[in-house]
PDB file of C-alpha atoms in Angstrom:
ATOM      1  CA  UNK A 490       0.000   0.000   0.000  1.00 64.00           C
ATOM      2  CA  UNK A 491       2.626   2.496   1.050  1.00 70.00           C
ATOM      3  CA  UNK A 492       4.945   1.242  -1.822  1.00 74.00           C
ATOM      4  CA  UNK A 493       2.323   2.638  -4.664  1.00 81.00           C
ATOM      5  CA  UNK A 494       1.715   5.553  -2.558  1.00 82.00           C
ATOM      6  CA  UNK A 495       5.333   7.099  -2.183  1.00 84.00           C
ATOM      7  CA  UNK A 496       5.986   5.522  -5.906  1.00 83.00           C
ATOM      8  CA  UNK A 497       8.418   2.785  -4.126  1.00 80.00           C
ATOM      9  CA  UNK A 498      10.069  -0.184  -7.357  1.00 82.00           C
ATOM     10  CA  UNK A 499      10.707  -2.216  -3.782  1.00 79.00           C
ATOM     11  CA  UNK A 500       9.061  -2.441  -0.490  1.00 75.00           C
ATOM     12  CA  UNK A 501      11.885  -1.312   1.480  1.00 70.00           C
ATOM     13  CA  UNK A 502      10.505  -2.947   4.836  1.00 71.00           C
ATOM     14  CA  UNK A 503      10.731  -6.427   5.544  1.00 72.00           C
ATOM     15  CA  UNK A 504      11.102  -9.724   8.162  1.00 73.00           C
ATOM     16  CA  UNK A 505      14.738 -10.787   7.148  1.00 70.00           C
ATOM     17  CA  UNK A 506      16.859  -7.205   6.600  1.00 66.00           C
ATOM     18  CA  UNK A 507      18.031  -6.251   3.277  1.00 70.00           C
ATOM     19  CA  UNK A 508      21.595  -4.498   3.628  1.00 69.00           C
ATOM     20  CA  UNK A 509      20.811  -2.338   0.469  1.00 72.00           C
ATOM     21  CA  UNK A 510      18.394  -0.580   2.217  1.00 70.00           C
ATOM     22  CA  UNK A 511      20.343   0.724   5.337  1.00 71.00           C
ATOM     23  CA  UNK A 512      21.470   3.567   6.723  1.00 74.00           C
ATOM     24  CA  UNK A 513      25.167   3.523   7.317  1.00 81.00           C
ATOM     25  CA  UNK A 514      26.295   6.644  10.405  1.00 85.00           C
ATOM     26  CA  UNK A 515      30.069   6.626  11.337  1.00 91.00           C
ATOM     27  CA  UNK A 516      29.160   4.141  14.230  1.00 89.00           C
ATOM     28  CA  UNK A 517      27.956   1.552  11.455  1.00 87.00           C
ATOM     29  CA  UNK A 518      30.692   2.425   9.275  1.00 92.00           C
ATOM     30  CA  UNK A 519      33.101   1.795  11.906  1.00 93.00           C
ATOM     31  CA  UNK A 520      31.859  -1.768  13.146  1.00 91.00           C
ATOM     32  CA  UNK A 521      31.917  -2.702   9.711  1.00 92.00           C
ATOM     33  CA  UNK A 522      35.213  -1.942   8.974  1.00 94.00           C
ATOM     34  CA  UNK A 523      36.785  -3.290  12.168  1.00 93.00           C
ATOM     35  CA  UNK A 524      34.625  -6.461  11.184  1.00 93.00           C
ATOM     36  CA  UNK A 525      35.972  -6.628   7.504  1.00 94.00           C
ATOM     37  CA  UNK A 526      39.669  -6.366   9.189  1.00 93.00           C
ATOM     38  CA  UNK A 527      39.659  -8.977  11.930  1.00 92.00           C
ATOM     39  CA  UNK A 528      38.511 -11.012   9.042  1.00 93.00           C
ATOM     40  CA  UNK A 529      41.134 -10.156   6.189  1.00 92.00           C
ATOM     41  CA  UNK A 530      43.496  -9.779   8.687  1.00 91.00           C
ATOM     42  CA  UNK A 531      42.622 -13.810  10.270  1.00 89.00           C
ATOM     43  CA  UNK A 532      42.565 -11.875  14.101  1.00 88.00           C
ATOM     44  CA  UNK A 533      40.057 -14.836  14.982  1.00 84.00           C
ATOM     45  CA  UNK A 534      36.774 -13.992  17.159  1.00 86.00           C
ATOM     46  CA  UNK A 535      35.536 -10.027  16.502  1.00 88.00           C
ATOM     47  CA  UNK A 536      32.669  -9.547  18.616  1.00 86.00           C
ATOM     48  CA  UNK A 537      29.902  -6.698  17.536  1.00 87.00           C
ATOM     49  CA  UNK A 538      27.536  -6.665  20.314  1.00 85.00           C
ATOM     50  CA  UNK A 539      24.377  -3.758  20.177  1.00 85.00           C
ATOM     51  CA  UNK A 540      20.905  -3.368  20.886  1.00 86.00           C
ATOM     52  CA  UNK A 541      18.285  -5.278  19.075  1.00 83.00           C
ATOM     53  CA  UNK A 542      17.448  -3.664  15.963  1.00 81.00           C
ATOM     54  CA  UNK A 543      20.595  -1.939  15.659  1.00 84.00           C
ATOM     55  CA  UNK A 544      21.736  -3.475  12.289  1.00 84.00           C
ATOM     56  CA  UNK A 545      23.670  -6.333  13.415  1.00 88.00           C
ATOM     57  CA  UNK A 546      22.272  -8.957  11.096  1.00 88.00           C
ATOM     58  CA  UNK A 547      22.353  -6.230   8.410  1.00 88.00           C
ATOM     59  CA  UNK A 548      26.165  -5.921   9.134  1.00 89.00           C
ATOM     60  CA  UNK A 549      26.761  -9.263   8.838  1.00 91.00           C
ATOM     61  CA  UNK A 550      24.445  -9.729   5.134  1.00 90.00           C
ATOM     62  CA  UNK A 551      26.313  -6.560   3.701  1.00 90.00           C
ATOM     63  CA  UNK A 552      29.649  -8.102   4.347  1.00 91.00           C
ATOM     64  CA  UNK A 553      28.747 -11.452   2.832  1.00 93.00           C
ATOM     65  CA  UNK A 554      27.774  -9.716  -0.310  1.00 91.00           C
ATOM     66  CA  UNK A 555      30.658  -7.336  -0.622  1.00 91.00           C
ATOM     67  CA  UNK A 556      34.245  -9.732   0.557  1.00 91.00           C
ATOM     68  CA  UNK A 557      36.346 -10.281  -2.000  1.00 93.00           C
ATOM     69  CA  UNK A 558      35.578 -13.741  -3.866  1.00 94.00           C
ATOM     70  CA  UNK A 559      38.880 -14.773  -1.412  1.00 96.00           C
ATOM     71  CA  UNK A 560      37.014 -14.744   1.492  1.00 96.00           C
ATOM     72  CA  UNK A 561      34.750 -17.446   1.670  1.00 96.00           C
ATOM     73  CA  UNK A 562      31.735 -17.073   4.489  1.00 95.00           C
ATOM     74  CA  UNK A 563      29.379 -19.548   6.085  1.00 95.00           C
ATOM     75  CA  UNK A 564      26.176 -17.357   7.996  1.00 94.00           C
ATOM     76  CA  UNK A 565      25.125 -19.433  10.901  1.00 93.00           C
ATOM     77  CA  UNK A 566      21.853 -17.741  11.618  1.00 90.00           C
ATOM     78  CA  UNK A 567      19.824 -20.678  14.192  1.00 89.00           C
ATOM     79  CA  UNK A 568      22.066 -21.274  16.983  1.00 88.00           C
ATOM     80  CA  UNK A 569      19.928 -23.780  18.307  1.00 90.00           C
ATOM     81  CA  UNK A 570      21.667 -26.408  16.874  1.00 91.00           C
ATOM     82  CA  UNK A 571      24.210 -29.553  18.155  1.00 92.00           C
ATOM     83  CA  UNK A 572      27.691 -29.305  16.634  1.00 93.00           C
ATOM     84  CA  UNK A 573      27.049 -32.299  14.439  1.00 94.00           C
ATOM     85  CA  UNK A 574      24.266 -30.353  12.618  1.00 94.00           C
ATOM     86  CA  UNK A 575      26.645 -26.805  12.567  1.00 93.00           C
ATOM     87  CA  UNK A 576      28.999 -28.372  11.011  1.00 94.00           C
ATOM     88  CA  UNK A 577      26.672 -29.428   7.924  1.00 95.00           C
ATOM     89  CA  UNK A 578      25.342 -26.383   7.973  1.00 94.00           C
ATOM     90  CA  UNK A 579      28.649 -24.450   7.814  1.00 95.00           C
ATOM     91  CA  UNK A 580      30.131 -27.104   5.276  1.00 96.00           C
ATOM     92  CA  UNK A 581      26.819 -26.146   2.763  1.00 95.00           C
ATOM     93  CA  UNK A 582      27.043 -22.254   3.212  1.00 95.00           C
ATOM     94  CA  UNK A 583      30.739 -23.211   1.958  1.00 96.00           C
ATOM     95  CA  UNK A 584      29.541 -24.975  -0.709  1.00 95.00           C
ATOM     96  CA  UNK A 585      31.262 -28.080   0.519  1.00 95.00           C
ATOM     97  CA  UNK A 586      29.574 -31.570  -0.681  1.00 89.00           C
ATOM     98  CA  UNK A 587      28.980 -33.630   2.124  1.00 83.00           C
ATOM     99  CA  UNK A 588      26.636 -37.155   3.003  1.00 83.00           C
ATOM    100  CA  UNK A 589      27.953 -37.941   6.474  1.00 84.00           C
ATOM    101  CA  UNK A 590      26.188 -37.376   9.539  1.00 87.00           C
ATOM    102  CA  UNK A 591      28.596 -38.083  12.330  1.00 91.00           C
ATOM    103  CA  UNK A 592      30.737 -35.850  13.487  1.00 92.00           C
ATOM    104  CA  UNK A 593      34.458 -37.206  12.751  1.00 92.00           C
ATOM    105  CA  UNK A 594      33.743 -37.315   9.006  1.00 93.00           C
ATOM    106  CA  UNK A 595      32.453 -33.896   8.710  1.00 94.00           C
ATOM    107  CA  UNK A 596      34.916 -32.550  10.374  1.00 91.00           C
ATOM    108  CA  UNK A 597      37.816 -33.915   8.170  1.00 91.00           C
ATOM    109  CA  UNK A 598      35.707 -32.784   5.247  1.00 94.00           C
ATOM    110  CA  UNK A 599      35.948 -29.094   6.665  1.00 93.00           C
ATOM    111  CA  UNK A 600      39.694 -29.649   7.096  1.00 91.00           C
ATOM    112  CA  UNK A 601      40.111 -30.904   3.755  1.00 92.00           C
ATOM    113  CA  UNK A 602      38.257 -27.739   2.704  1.00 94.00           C
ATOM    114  CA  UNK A 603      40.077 -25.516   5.150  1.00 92.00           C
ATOM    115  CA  UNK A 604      43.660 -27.221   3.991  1.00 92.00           C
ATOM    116  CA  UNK A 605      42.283 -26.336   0.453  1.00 95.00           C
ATOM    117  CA  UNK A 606      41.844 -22.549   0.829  1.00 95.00           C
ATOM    118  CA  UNK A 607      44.938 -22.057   3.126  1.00 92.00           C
ATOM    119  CA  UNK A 608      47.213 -23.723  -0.157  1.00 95.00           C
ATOM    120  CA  UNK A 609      45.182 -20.580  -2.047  1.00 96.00           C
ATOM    121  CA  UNK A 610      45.456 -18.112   0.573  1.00 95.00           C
ATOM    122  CA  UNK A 611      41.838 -18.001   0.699  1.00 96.00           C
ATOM    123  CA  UNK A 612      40.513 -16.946   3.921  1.00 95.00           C
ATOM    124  CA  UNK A 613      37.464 -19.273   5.592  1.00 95.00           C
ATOM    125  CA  UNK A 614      35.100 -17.169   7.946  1.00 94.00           C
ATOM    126  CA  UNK A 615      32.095 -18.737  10.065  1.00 93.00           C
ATOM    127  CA  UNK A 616      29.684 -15.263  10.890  1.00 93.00           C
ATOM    128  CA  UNK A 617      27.860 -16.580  14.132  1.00 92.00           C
ATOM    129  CA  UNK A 618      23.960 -14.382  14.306  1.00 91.00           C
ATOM    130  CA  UNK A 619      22.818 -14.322  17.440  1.00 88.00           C
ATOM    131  CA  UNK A 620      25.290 -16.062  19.559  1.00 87.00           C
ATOM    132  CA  UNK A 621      24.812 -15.119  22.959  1.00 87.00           C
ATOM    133  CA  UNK A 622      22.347 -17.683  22.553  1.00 88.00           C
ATOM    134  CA  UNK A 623      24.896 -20.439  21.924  1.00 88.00           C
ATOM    135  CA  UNK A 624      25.141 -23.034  24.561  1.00 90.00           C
ATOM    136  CA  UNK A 625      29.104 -23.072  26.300  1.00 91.00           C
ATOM    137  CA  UNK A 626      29.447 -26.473  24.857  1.00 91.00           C
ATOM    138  CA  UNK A 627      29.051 -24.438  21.613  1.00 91.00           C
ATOM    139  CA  UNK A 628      31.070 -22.200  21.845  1.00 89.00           C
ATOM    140  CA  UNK A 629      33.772 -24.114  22.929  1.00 90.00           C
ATOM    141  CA  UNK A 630      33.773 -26.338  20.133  1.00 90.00           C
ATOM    142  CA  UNK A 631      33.537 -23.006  17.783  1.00 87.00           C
ATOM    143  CA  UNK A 632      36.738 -22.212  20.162  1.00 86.00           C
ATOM    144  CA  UNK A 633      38.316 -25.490  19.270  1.00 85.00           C
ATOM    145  CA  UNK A 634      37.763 -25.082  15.491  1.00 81.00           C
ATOM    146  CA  UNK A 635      38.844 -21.120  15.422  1.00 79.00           C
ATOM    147  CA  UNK A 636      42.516 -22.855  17.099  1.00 74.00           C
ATOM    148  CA  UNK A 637      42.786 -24.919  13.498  1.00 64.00           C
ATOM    149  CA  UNK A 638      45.812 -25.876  12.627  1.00 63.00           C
ATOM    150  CA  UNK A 639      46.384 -27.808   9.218  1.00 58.00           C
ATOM    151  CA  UNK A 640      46.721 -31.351   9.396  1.00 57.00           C
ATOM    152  CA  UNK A 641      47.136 -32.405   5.975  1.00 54.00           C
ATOM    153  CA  UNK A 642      49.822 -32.766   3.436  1.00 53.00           C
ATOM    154  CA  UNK A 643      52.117 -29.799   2.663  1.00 48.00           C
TER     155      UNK A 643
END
């Protein structure tokens, strides 16, 4: 209704936020750039904590859509899950074909994948939505996985 009335091509209002359609203030500009460096420059956990509705989420969208194609980025947006099912979800954000269930083989199909993108300097970053609601046995296995250390052949 409003869209037809102010003569809008888009509705610019919606459930999931659409990082084209926010307002960036030095604040904004700021978290995003100190997010963009801890990732390019591998400085492991960045935290960006604010109020709800603050543009957190939207944050985290624009900088999937605007990293170099070097930077690869799985968006972990329910945090109600076990580790078993994070790490499927993480290794199909990647893009990373995978059939196991259990635990051991999916995680030597994400080293495999990480070993991969380290040989091309590629950088491999898991953006966690919401995760003050992760359980501490989550985040100590995301702990345990931001420690990685390649395993595989040189």
């Amino acid at each position: 209704m409003y869209g037809k009335h102010f003569g809008l091509v888009e509705l610019p209002f919606s459930v999931t936020p659409d990082p084209r359609f926010s307002y960036t203030n030095s604040l904004y500009r700021e978290a995003f750039a100190t997010l963009r460096y801890g990732i390019e420059a591998r400085k492991g956990f960045i935290v960006i904590t604010g109020e709800a509705g603050t543009g957190k989420t939207t944050l985290l969208r624009r900088l999937m859509r605007t990293v170099e194609a070097t930077v690869h980025t799985a968006f972990v947006f329910n945090t109600h899950l076990n580790f078993t099912e994070l790490l499927r979800l993480v290794l199909s954000d990647l893009g990373v074909a995978h059939s196991a269930n259990d635990r051991l083989t999916l995680m030597a199909r994400l080293n495999d994948y990480l070993i991969e993108q380290l040989h091309k300097d590629h950088i491999v970053s898991v953006l966690v939505d919401e995760a003050q609601d992760l359980s501490d046995a989550m985040l100590e296995e995301l702990r345990l996985l931001s420690i990685w250390k390649p395993t595989g052949p040189s």
